[in-house]
């Protein structure tokens, strides 16, 4: 039974539980709410929670654990002879999984019957062709051991799913029945719901934390794999980036880091003054009318998807710059895709980010500070410069560093605006590329996933992550330091 | 019930420092100040008393055009400082505020050092001829605000690190440093403890020798202790204005009497 149906059934049971629990509580009290310990809906919610939550929890755990268990079992069945020279057990297993998937698909599309899928033999049938016919492409001929393993795989997985359906339904029904029996007027449904809700919230928080840890760990392990294949020294200090998918690539990160850094600096040089001044104008000078109009306008800028900025860079800003600085103009620029193009457009993208954060921070400076300064005969701009900005500085520094992290992590604008050449150059009119853009191109090529050319993406990602993390920690440090000084 | 206001306090007529005539203030549609006429004397402490929301702060803020900083606020009427209309087009409100200093209800030192707090006004107005001169202005202002002894060893420490009473005296020093002619104080003691209040009151009494001081206060004891003239506001109107001793012992208007005896709060 598909998981979706199972979830729907559990939820339907929960809804039924809500109605029945509520009715049972009311019935027990003879319809008089005052005789109940809790409001009737609490009894309903209690039944619904006990029906749905444990069952779904079990379902989630099962879905996570089953593939691991099945994999281990089937892998143990593969004889060593099935693993030929030049491959690994892992690679064979991934073939087995694909074959199993293909068989599932073939059955689902009616190209095979259940019995056929279970019993076909590689010796008599060209499985590769038959699966190809339903759109599952397999790399090589399907050998007998793989097919056999795939069939075992399907069987064990099928049994597992059946057991899962049974267990989940049983748990849901059990919770349903148990909580319904316990529904009496004196039952403290309100407290029980409170506890239940607390566990649901804890569960959500745990998932958030675990995902973070999982992402970091996957980065770390893949990065370690990469460094087994490629020397760390050459990665961090190499000045050439020229991956060739046949092997023998130079994977030096320096040109990419330099591109990231250069483009980000230009972006910040554009966005920080404009964003900050706009924020100062809006919060200190603008009349309510102007503010009511201008603030949403700036925020619209923040809602534009970055791919649109990328198009803007490619189709508008690049050609425009080329006209001025290109062969027909100053003669510095070869093509529209260049560091300045991406930097300028990224700067525009960051303006609303800087301005709305700074605006909030400037507004948080107490009015009494401004009054004090104005009351001493200072002008508005003196007040802004000498009182408001110093008081808001830690927040503004934080905003700028956040903008810097965004700039460093930005991809689309770079891909479309800065070109793809990894270059170590000071000339802002040359094409360059960044870490993020290269991560994309390394993973979208058809390199083997275990090759250094693909794994380098994780090392790049890890480096980027460490840099952004460092930036954020530094931002916090500065903010704290200033806060101590001012409080 | 109150410190007995000194009835025999000499009632010499002093020069008029600020003269307001037909002053009206509107916040949008709210009519906050209704037709107030008042002559505030030089070298005198004038107290504004009255129930909350009667417009004391609003009127005080008219005197140095701080109301200009509120978008919806509109002031009508004639207010003269030394005979010169302060709402005249030729008057620069920024310059005016240097002459008519202000101390606020909540101490609001800038997030800067004590020294920089006091030096703030002299710096923006270019009052000091050099570093030594500025040092001198800072020291004399802090002395006049009766806080020099407490802070002279830590002029570089942040002003926000002082106690509430010290902060308020620092704010007074800051206002004094621009050499104002009038000092407006909006409930300067309402955030202070009794000891700090006593210090500030003493200070106000000393400031009288050089400035015209206008103080808004909620405490009638305080008005009686520090002021020579008292103005009673009610619902945006100036109900009664006269010698402090007279107002407290012999009010002419029944509303004043009700307020003083605690019947209007
Ligand atoms: N910034 C403002 N915007 C609108 N109305 C205000 C503003 N400040 C004061 N008011 C109104 O003006 C009236 C007088 O206020 P205020 O001068 O602060 O009184 P007081 O200082 O005597 O307690 C009150 O009704 C108040 O609501
Ligand atoms: Mg007030």
XYZ file of C-alpha atoms and ligand atoms in Angstrom:
780
model
C 0.000 0.000 0.000
C 1.481 3.357 -0.913
C 2.646 5.444 2.022
C 0.358 8.283 1.059
C -2.711 6.115 1.542
C -1.425 4.909 4.844
C -0.948 8.503 6.051
C -4.405 9.462 4.852
C -5.971 6.505 6.637
C -4.187 7.420 9.865
C -5.386 10.984 9.586
C -8.934 9.877 8.830
C -8.793 7.686 11.902
C -7.527 10.678 13.880
C -10.415 12.830 12.670
C -12.864 10.092 13.566
C -11.167 9.836 16.969
C -11.643 13.562 17.513
C -15.361 13.339 16.848
C -15.876 10.155 18.864
C -13.723 11.293 21.793
C -15.575 14.552 22.032
C -18.945 12.850 21.823
C -17.981 10.201 24.364
C -16.818 12.808 26.861
C -19.977 14.844 26.434
C -22.089 11.700 26.672
C -20.346 10.650 29.879
C -21.172 13.994 31.431
C -24.747 13.903 30.241
C -24.156 16.900 27.973
C -23.165 19.207 30.815
C -19.790 20.760 30.066
C -19.314 21.841 33.677
C -19.057 18.200 34.807
C -16.073 17.614 32.524
C -12.522 18.173 33.689
C -11.621 19.798 30.382
C -13.422 21.374 27.453
C -14.933 18.705 25.150
C -12.581 19.500 22.257
C -9.654 18.549 24.492
C -10.998 15.003 24.771
C -11.334 14.878 21.011
C -7.835 16.262 20.478
C -6.440 13.784 22.969
C -7.826 10.839 21.028
C -6.729 12.325 17.715
C -3.198 12.947 18.977
C -2.805 9.487 20.423
C -4.051 7.972 17.193
C -1.992 9.996 14.761
C 1.288 10.903 16.447
C 2.673 7.505 17.518
C 1.590 5.923 14.245
C 3.219 8.573 12.093
C 6.318 8.483 14.269
C 6.619 4.758 13.707
C 6.020 5.262 10.000
C 8.806 7.826 9.776
C 11.307 5.682 11.646
C 10.386 2.629 9.596
C 10.814 4.472 6.311
C 14.263 5.585 7.423
C 15.445 2.251 8.723
C 13.963 -0.198 6.216
C 16.190 0.644 3.212
C 19.284 0.283 5.378
C 18.220 -3.106 6.661
C 17.159 -4.366 3.233
C 20.392 -3.150 1.717
C 22.438 -4.952 4.324
C 20.523 -8.188 3.856
C 20.720 -8.193 0.076
C 24.319 -7.140 0.065
C 25.138 -10.138 2.214
C 23.522 -12.335 -0.442
C 25.767 -11.090 -3.228
C 28.598 -13.528 -3.752
C 32.083 -12.060 -4.011
C 32.284 -13.446 -7.527
C 29.513 -11.080 -8.589
C 31.795 -8.147 -7.914
C 34.090 -7.891 -10.880
C 37.404 -6.086 -11.095
C 37.181 -2.312 -11.019
C 33.896 -2.000 -9.172
C 32.959 -2.101 -5.545
C 30.192 -3.745 -3.613
C 28.550 -0.321 -3.235
C 28.455 0.206 -6.974
C 26.991 -3.224 -7.599
C 24.387 -2.570 -4.915
C 23.369 0.662 -6.593
C 22.902 -1.329 -9.821
C 20.810 -3.826 -7.909
C 18.624 -1.051 -6.564
C 18.141 0.349 -10.034
C 17.142 -3.023 -11.404
C 14.688 -3.481 -8.552
C 13.227 -0.058 -9.242
C 13.008 -0.904 -12.921
C 11.134 -4.097 -12.199
C 8.730 -2.174 -9.945
C 8.152 0.318 -12.686
C 7.664 -2.329 -15.316
C 5.041 -3.994 -13.173
C 3.332 -0.706 -12.455
C 3.145 0.092 -16.170
C 1.883 -3.331 -17.049
C 4.939 -4.291 -19.110
C 5.434 -7.307 -16.854
C 3.251 -9.290 -14.576
C 4.097 -9.804 -10.943
C 5.036 -13.368 -11.647
C 7.287 -12.377 -14.517
C 9.073 -9.794 -12.458
C 9.618 -12.342 -9.748
C 10.748 -15.179 -11.936
C 12.505 -13.884 -15.037
C 16.010 -15.113 -15.556
C 18.886 -13.171 -16.988
C 19.870 -16.307 -18.858
C 16.670 -16.285 -20.934
C 15.552 -12.672 -21.127
C 17.370 -9.492 -22.001
C 16.353 -7.623 -18.883
C 18.201 -4.503 -19.942
C 16.098 -4.139 -23.075
C 12.860 -4.867 -21.327
C 13.532 -2.307 -18.648
C 14.769 0.153 -21.254
C 11.368 -0.152 -22.879
C 9.700 1.283 -19.739
C 12.262 4.075 -19.446
C 14.715 2.678 -16.929
C 18.170 2.980 -18.408
C 20.764 0.564 -17.103
C 24.471 1.068 -17.635
C 25.493 -2.449 -18.490
C 24.118 -5.857 -19.198
C 22.232 -7.341 -16.312
C 23.994 -10.412 -14.996
C 22.320 -13.294 -13.233
C 23.566 -12.517 -9.706
C 22.454 -8.890 -9.951
C 19.026 -9.827 -11.213
C 18.673 -12.436 -8.550
C 19.717 -9.941 -5.888
C 17.284 -7.392 -7.287
C 14.468 -9.892 -7.062
C 15.408 -10.688 -3.506
C 15.578 -6.990 -2.854
C 12.044 -6.538 -4.124
C 10.780 -9.423 -2.073
C 12.323 -8.285 1.196
C 11.267 -4.691 0.604
C 7.754 -5.828 -0.212
C 7.542 -7.883 2.959
C 8.897 -4.935 4.920
C 6.299 -2.577 3.522
C 3.543 -4.997 4.325
C 4.786 -5.344 7.884
C 5.041 -1.568 8.132
C 1.464 -1.075 6.986
C 0.283 -3.616 9.522
C 2.312 -2.156 12.374
C 1.339 1.447 11.680
C -2.350 0.630 11.386
C -2.218 -1.493 14.528
C -0.534 1.301 16.455
C -3.055 3.859 15.221
C -5.975 1.617 16.129
C -4.403 0.804 19.474
C -3.956 4.486 20.335
C -7.461 5.151 19.102
C -9.037 2.446 21.238
C -6.934 3.046 24.331
C -7.545 6.789 24.438
C -11.232 6.349 23.683
C -11.572 3.934 26.599
C -9.794 6.358 28.877
C -12.155 9.179 27.887
C -14.261 9.660 30.988
C -15.498 12.979 32.382
C -12.818 12.987 35.089
C -9.968 12.234 32.685
C -7.530 15.179 32.561
C -7.621 15.545 28.801
C -6.344 19.113 28.897
C -3.126 18.110 30.669
C -2.714 15.122 28.430
C -3.057 17.274 25.305
C -0.562 19.716 26.794
C 1.998 16.932 27.190
C 1.254 15.629 23.725
C 1.739 19.041 22.171
C 5.001 19.456 24.013
C 6.302 16.216 22.518
C 5.217 17.250 19.041
C 7.137 20.509 19.427
C 10.209 18.773 20.819
C 10.059 16.381 17.889
C 10.016 19.267 15.388
C 12.936 20.962 17.107
C 14.896 17.720 17.148
C 14.366 17.234 13.443
C 15.632 20.734 12.747
C 18.772 20.133 14.803
C 19.376 16.660 13.406
C 19.052 17.882 9.828
C 21.671 20.526 10.458
C 24.003 17.975 11.945
C 23.262 15.584 9.084
C 24.060 18.181 6.444
C 27.305 19.147 8.126
C 28.324 15.514 8.565
C 27.609 14.664 4.954
C 29.729 17.650 3.928
C 32.518 16.558 6.248
C 32.581 12.913 5.131
C 32.480 13.723 1.455
C 35.184 16.309 1.962
C 37.349 13.724 3.685
C 36.743 11.373 0.761
C 37.849 14.105 -1.575
C 41.043 14.753 0.340
C 41.875 11.046 0.132
C 41.890 11.394 -3.649
C 43.310 14.868 -3.988
C 45.979 16.492 -1.784
C 44.592 19.181 0.540
C 47.624 21.384 -0.018
C 47.002 21.513 -3.775
C 43.354 22.217 -3.181
C 43.833 25.109 -0.790
C 46.926 26.656 -2.345
C 46.664 25.702 -5.996
C 46.349 28.698 -8.286
C 44.840 26.912 -11.264
C 41.369 25.550 -11.621
C 41.048 23.310 -14.629
C 39.001 20.215 -14.009
C 39.097 17.651 -16.767
C 36.688 14.835 -16.357
C 39.147 12.319 -17.680
C 41.304 12.784 -14.583
C 44.511 14.724 -13.970
C 42.695 17.943 -13.109
C 44.064 20.937 -11.274
C 41.594 21.772 -8.541
C 43.067 24.829 -6.817
C 40.478 26.797 -4.911
C 42.335 30.124 -4.916
C 41.014 31.460 -8.229
C 37.477 30.637 -7.131
C 37.906 32.220 -3.711
C 39.396 35.266 -5.330
C 36.435 35.527 -7.708
C 33.997 35.143 -4.818
C 35.827 37.738 -2.797
C 36.183 40.221 -5.653
C 32.562 40.024 -6.740
C 31.353 40.253 -3.139
C 33.478 43.328 -2.487
C 32.023 45.081 -5.511
C 28.537 44.025 -4.472
C 29.059 45.401 -0.956
C 30.623 48.589 -2.291
C 27.404 49.133 -4.218
C 24.842 47.946 -1.705
C 26.187 49.211 1.618
C 26.300 52.956 0.889
C 23.077 52.966 -1.115
C 21.198 50.696 1.276
C 22.418 52.476 4.375
C 21.717 55.957 3.038
C 18.291 54.884 1.857
C 17.600 53.507 5.323
C 18.763 56.733 6.962
C 16.607 58.795 4.653
C 13.574 56.616 5.238
C 13.867 56.476 9.000
C 15.156 59.959 9.788
C 14.006 62.336 7.069
C 11.113 60.936 5.087
C 7.582 62.021 5.892
C 5.152 59.206 6.671
C 3.709 59.512 3.167
C 7.028 59.015 1.424
C 7.898 56.220 3.798
C 4.611 54.424 3.216
C 5.330 54.511 -0.499
C 9.087 53.983 -0.658
C 9.559 51.205 1.843
C 7.326 48.685 0.035
C 8.960 49.687 -3.250
C 12.379 48.780 -1.895
C 11.039 45.595 -0.447
C 9.678 44.568 -3.840
C 13.301 44.525 -4.935
C 13.914 41.895 -2.276
C 11.172 39.694 -3.692
C 12.716 39.351 -7.145
C 14.141 35.843 -7.669
C 17.893 35.876 -8.178
C 17.574 34.222 -11.564
C 15.795 37.358 -12.753
C 18.726 39.421 -11.516
C 20.927 36.997 -13.427
C 18.983 37.676 -16.633
C 19.197 41.378 -15.908
C 22.976 41.025 -15.599
C 23.284 38.995 -18.766
C 20.912 40.922 -21.000
C 20.962 44.494 -19.718
C 23.862 45.406 -17.470
C 26.496 43.377 -19.311
C 25.769 44.839 -22.770
C 25.440 48.319 -21.247
C 28.834 48.090 -19.582
C 30.269 46.640 -22.747
C 29.068 49.654 -24.674
C 30.883 51.994 -22.309
C 34.002 50.005 -21.445
C 34.184 47.647 -24.437
C 36.018 47.903 -27.775
C 33.847 50.757 -28.984
C 34.275 52.691 -25.736
C 37.159 52.726 -23.315
C 38.440 49.419 -24.613
C 38.896 47.612 -21.309
C 36.215 45.016 -21.574
C 36.132 41.972 -23.846
C 32.675 40.595 -23.156
C 29.571 41.460 -21.194
C 30.140 38.767 -18.613
C 32.635 40.150 -16.135
C 33.296 40.707 -12.467
C 31.805 44.208 -12.529
C 28.626 43.026 -14.182
C 27.968 40.382 -11.546
C 29.172 42.653 -8.732
C 26.912 45.533 -9.727
C 23.842 43.380 -10.132
C 24.519 41.517 -6.914
C 24.918 44.896 -5.230
C 21.483 45.907 -6.484
C 20.087 42.652 -5.188
C 21.539 43.339 -1.740
C 20.278 46.943 -1.452
C 16.895 46.040 0.046
C 18.575 43.527 2.309
C 20.959 46.113 3.762
C 18.378 48.877 3.831
C 15.580 47.010 5.533
C 17.886 45.540 8.179
C 19.518 48.926 8.817
C 16.133 50.603 8.870
C 14.968 48.285 11.646
C 18.168 48.867 13.571
C 18.074 52.647 13.201
C 14.455 52.701 14.284
C 15.435 50.756 17.382
C 17.664 53.618 18.551
C 15.561 55.324 21.207
C 13.902 58.572 20.204
C 15.258 60.103 23.408
C 18.767 59.972 21.900
C 17.649 62.050 18.944
C 15.720 64.432 21.183
C 18.794 64.891 23.345
C 20.921 65.765 20.361
C 18.347 67.979 18.635
C 17.676 69.673 21.965
C 21.321 70.696 22.104
C 20.995 72.431 18.773
C 22.382 69.728 16.515
C 21.049 69.410 12.980
C 19.464 66.228 11.762
C 22.521 65.060 9.903
C 24.767 65.828 12.889
C 22.395 63.835 15.022
C 22.462 60.930 12.574
C 26.230 60.968 12.227
C 27.200 61.474 15.840
C 24.446 59.832 17.836
C 22.168 57.583 15.807
C 24.770 55.794 13.696
C 27.216 55.135 16.548
C 24.381 53.751 18.623
C 23.191 51.612 15.707
C 26.676 50.606 14.592
C 26.803 47.078 15.986
C 23.529 46.254 14.296
C 24.640 47.825 11.051
C 27.915 45.905 11.095
C 25.862 42.774 11.643
C 23.646 43.672 8.695
C 26.654 44.241 6.460
C 28.205 40.928 7.427
C 24.911 39.173 6.743
C 24.826 40.844 3.354
C 28.378 39.616 2.813
C 27.326 36.047 3.542
C 24.522 36.386 1.037
C 26.928 37.747 -1.555
C 29.353 34.885 -0.966
C 26.612 32.305 -1.293
C 24.971 33.825 -4.377
C 25.107 31.612 -7.468
C 22.673 32.501 -10.222
C 23.919 36.028 -10.834
C 27.484 34.756 -11.056
C 26.637 31.978 -13.460
C 24.885 34.381 -15.810
C 26.802 37.576 -15.167
C 30.422 36.760 -14.439
C 31.232 34.036 -16.927
C 32.677 30.642 -16.123
C 36.412 31.138 -16.412
C 38.356 30.650 -13.209
C 40.756 33.535 -13.253
C 43.220 35.047 -10.829
C 43.224 38.614 -12.032
C 42.835 42.119 -10.687
C 40.987 43.391 -13.709
C 37.309 43.810 -12.826
C 36.380 43.783 -16.503
C 37.500 40.211 -16.946
C 35.313 37.176 -16.587
C 35.754 35.266 -13.344
C 33.809 32.724 -11.440
C 33.047 31.882 -7.849
C 33.002 28.896 -5.557
C 29.235 28.483 -5.763
C 29.090 28.631 -9.535
C 31.773 25.961 -9.741
C 29.962 23.702 -7.324
C 27.059 23.741 -9.735
C 29.155 23.007 -12.773
C 31.073 20.200 -11.055
C 27.897 18.407 -10.082
C 25.964 18.949 -13.285
C 28.695 17.445 -15.435
C 28.499 13.680 -15.978
C 31.521 12.885 -13.866
C 31.486 9.739 -11.816
C 30.179 10.610 -8.409
C 33.196 9.078 -6.696
C 35.773 10.967 -8.734
C 37.683 13.917 -7.309
C 36.119 16.145 -9.986
C 32.685 15.606 -8.448
C 33.725 15.258 -4.828
C 35.521 18.580 -4.989
C 32.065 20.167 -4.855
C 31.798 19.057 -1.231
C 35.200 20.451 -0.358
C 34.179 23.725 -1.993
C 30.899 23.706 -0.110
C 32.683 22.946 3.140
C 35.117 25.826 2.598
C 32.250 28.165 1.866
C 30.414 26.963 4.940
C 33.441 27.564 7.157
C 33.918 31.047 5.723
C 30.291 32.043 6.208
C 30.264 30.574 9.680
C 33.426 32.509 10.512
C 31.822 35.674 9.184
C 28.773 35.175 11.348
C 30.831 34.455 14.452
C 32.882 37.558 13.743
C 29.684 39.590 13.349
C 28.459 38.365 16.717
C 31.795 39.194 18.308
C 31.734 42.757 16.995
C 28.148 43.268 17.997
C 28.886 42.051 21.508
C 31.988 44.179 21.843
C 30.161 47.361 20.899
C 27.227 46.500 23.052
C 29.486 46.212 26.079
C 30.932 49.588 25.283
C 27.555 51.260 25.042
C 25.598 49.670 27.838
C 1.451 69.464 54.096
C 4.094 71.084 51.895
C 7.380 72.692 52.661
C 6.039 75.993 53.591
C 6.679 78.210 50.578
C 8.444 81.298 51.695
C 5.737 83.898 51.508
C 8.173 86.653 52.153
C 10.327 85.628 49.197
C 11.421 88.840 47.604
C 9.240 89.553 44.622
C 11.446 91.803 42.598
C 10.263 92.182 39.028
C 12.854 90.762 36.697
C 13.274 91.098 32.963
C 10.916 89.092 30.816
C 12.902 86.341 29.057
C 10.181 84.565 27.124
C 6.805 86.004 26.268
C 4.101 83.829 24.735
C 0.846 85.231 23.415
C -2.130 83.360 22.018
C -0.157 80.155 21.752
C -2.092 77.207 20.282
C -0.764 73.760 19.508
C -2.438 71.084 17.417
C -1.444 67.476 16.963
C -3.360 66.728 13.800
C -6.898 67.378 14.968
C -6.123 67.302 18.680
C -6.080 70.772 20.177
C -3.387 70.274 22.810
C -2.663 73.876 23.875
C -5.410 76.468 23.917
C -4.576 80.137 23.797
C -1.810 80.313 26.371
C -0.369 83.715 27.394
C 2.607 83.667 29.702
C 5.636 85.833 30.517
C 8.586 83.870 31.808
C 11.128 85.869 33.754
C 14.874 85.833 33.550
C 16.929 84.352 36.408
C 13.869 82.663 37.818
C 12.710 79.103 38.223
C 9.245 78.743 36.721
C 7.343 75.552 37.443
C 4.639 74.102 35.156
C 2.234 71.918 37.087
C -1.004 70.208 36.147
C -2.551 66.791 35.651
C -1.080 64.342 33.112
C -1.884 65.080 29.512
C -2.778 68.719 30.160
C -0.085 69.887 27.761
C 2.827 70.876 29.995
C 5.405 69.048 27.912
C 3.830 70.239 24.703
C 4.013 73.854 25.765
C 7.565 73.439 27.055
C 8.602 72.009 23.705
C 7.165 75.074 21.959
C 9.716 77.216 23.729
C 12.677 75.696 21.885
C 10.753 74.536 18.815
C 11.301 70.877 19.620
C 7.769 70.407 18.358
C 9.129 71.026 14.861
C 10.527 67.511 14.970
C 7.019 66.040 15.259
C 5.460 65.861 11.816
C 1.839 66.296 12.808
C 2.438 69.098 15.288
C 1.387 72.653 14.394
C 2.077 75.695 16.559
C 0.143 78.964 16.224
C 0.714 82.211 18.090
C 3.515 84.478 19.097
C 6.423 83.336 21.258
C 9.269 85.791 21.819
C 12.693 85.215 23.298
C 14.176 88.551 24.374
C 11.552 90.246 22.225
C 12.390 88.256 19.099
C 9.773 85.987 17.532
C 11.211 82.480 17.652
C 8.799 81.202 15.021
C 9.913 83.842 12.570
C 11.144 82.473 9.256
C 14.554 84.011 9.747
C 15.139 82.176 13.013
C 17.145 78.991 12.730
C 15.579 76.469 15.117
C 18.938 74.752 15.441
C 20.541 77.951 16.750
C 17.549 78.587 18.969
C 17.942 75.203 20.643
C 21.508 76.019 21.496
C 20.222 79.084 23.338
C 17.261 77.333 24.934
C 18.638 74.071 26.310
C 16.530 71.112 27.297
C 16.739 68.333 29.858
C 14.390 65.406 29.416
C 12.296 63.262 31.692
C 14.414 60.153 31.258
C 18.147 60.683 31.465
C 19.368 60.222 27.902
C 23.164 60.350 27.821
C 24.605 59.486 24.412
C 26.422 56.186 24.077
C 29.714 58.039 24.305
C 32.234 58.841 27.028
C 31.316 61.283 29.780
C 33.714 63.793 28.280
C 32.256 63.452 24.787
C 28.751 63.790 26.147
C 29.525 67.177 27.650
C 31.724 68.238 24.737
C 28.995 67.371 22.233
C 27.283 70.789 22.181
C 30.459 72.910 22.273
C 31.877 70.818 19.433
C 28.950 71.160 17.073
C 28.630 74.854 17.811
C 32.354 75.518 17.667
C 32.441 77.074 21.120
C 35.934 75.946 22.058
C 39.099 77.504 20.714
C 41.190 74.409 21.269
C 41.600 71.230 23.250
C 42.517 73.090 26.440
C 39.556 75.376 26.050
C 37.235 72.407 25.528
C 38.660 70.687 28.612
C 37.872 73.795 30.567
C 34.302 74.008 29.275
C 33.761 70.354 30.131
C 35.146 70.758 33.615
C 33.196 73.902 34.421
C 29.956 72.408 33.058
C 30.420 69.275 35.129
C 31.174 71.433 38.158
C 28.053 73.510 37.602
C 26.041 70.313 37.360
C 27.565 69.233 40.681
C 28.937 66.003 39.302
C 32.596 66.884 38.678
C 33.902 65.310 41.859
C 32.170 62.023 41.073
C 33.376 61.650 37.502
C 36.646 63.561 37.214
C 38.669 60.339 37.328
C 36.678 58.540 34.686
C 35.880 61.048 32.006
C 36.590 58.376 29.406
C 34.059 55.945 30.841
C 30.742 55.676 28.988
C 28.083 58.089 30.218
C 25.552 55.302 30.098
C 27.430 53.515 32.880
C 26.522 56.111 35.520
C 23.669 55.807 37.985
C 20.323 57.375 37.122
C 20.891 60.509 39.187
C 24.405 60.928 37.856
C 23.142 60.454 34.314
C 20.576 63.190 34.784
C 23.179 65.568 36.180
C 25.403 64.649 33.240
C 22.549 65.607 30.935
C 22.233 68.910 32.767
C 25.989 69.455 32.384
C 25.608 68.648 28.693
C 22.857 71.243 28.351
C 24.801 73.816 30.351
C 27.905 73.336 28.222
C 26.342 75.046 25.203
C 25.917 78.173 27.343
C 22.156 78.432 26.986
C 20.165 81.367 28.282
C 17.112 79.338 29.165
C 17.028 75.794 30.496
C 13.868 73.744 29.952
C 13.447 70.674 32.135
C 10.661 68.174 31.536
C 10.077 66.268 34.779
C 13.831 65.928 35.315
C 13.451 64.013 38.567
C 10.647 61.622 37.790
C 13.072 58.772 37.063
C 15.280 59.485 40.078
C 15.396 58.306 43.655
C 14.889 60.814 46.507
C 18.589 61.431 47.112
C 19.320 62.086 43.452
C 16.195 64.246 43.328
C 17.468 66.360 46.182
C 20.800 66.799 44.409
C 19.133 67.879 41.183
C 16.817 70.276 43.018
C 19.747 71.870 44.738
C 21.404 72.200 41.388
C 18.339 73.851 39.851
C 18.381 76.411 42.618
C 21.999 77.232 41.809
C 21.361 77.419 38.072
C 18.856 80.170 38.734
C 21.635 82.670 39.249
C 22.595 82.438 35.577
C 19.664 81.068 33.656
C 15.992 81.284 33.317
C 14.856 77.777 34.278
C 11.488 76.292 33.339
C 10.686 73.000 35.008
C 7.737 70.697 34.444
C 6.965 68.669 37.513
C 4.400 66.268 38.813
C 5.360 66.840 42.376
C 3.821 69.888 43.976
C 6.326 69.662 46.800
C 9.033 70.021 44.226
C 7.366 72.984 42.571
C 7.034 74.610 45.964
C 10.647 73.885 46.872
C 12.448 75.015 43.742
C 10.332 77.554 41.914
C 9.576 81.229 42.307
C 6.774 81.295 39.773
C 4.233 78.559 39.100
C 1.922 78.029 36.167
C -1.015 75.637 36.500
C -2.241 73.987 33.277
C -5.500 72.147 32.900
C -6.842 70.520 29.720
C -4.549 72.555 27.517
C -5.287 75.945 29.084
C -3.144 78.000 31.406
C -5.473 78.331 34.381
C -3.382 80.301 36.770
C 0.089 81.802 36.813
C 1.784 83.697 39.604
C 4.183 83.725 42.501
C 4.686 80.178 43.765
C 3.896 81.149 47.323
C 0.708 82.782 46.216
C -0.471 79.879 44.052
C 0.102 77.344 46.773
C -1.433 79.234 49.628
C -4.015 81.362 47.997
C -5.076 80.126 44.554
C -7.707 82.247 42.849
C -9.090 79.589 40.528
C -11.091 76.714 42.064
C -9.471 74.253 39.646
C -6.022 75.183 40.944
C -7.176 74.676 44.455
C -8.687 71.293 43.642
C -5.465 70.177 42.015
C -3.243 71.387 44.798
C -5.366 69.765 47.432
C -5.381 66.565 45.415
C -8.868 66.536 44.025
C -7.866 66.653 40.330
C -5.210 64.092 39.605
N 3.498 63.336 19.629
C 2.187 63.497 19.881
N 1.275 63.173 18.937
C -0.039 63.319 19.177
N -0.556 63.775 20.312
C 0.278 64.118 21.307
C 1.707 63.993 21.135
N 2.306 64.389 22.279
C 1.310 64.742 23.112
N 0.094 64.592 22.532
C -1.210 64.907 23.141
O -1.176 66.226 23.607
C -1.743 66.305 24.878
C -0.767 66.905 25.854
O 0.301 66.012 26.064
P 1.576 66.368 26.942
O 2.051 67.699 26.542
O 2.545 65.263 26.804
O 0.981 66.391 28.418
P 1.732 66.443 29.820
O 3.186 66.625 29.560
O 1.118 67.564 30.533
O 1.440 65.160 30.518
C -2.176 64.911 25.285
O -3.548 64.807 25.046
C -1.428 64.023 24.358
O -2.196 62.899 24.019
Mg 4.840 65.336 29.991
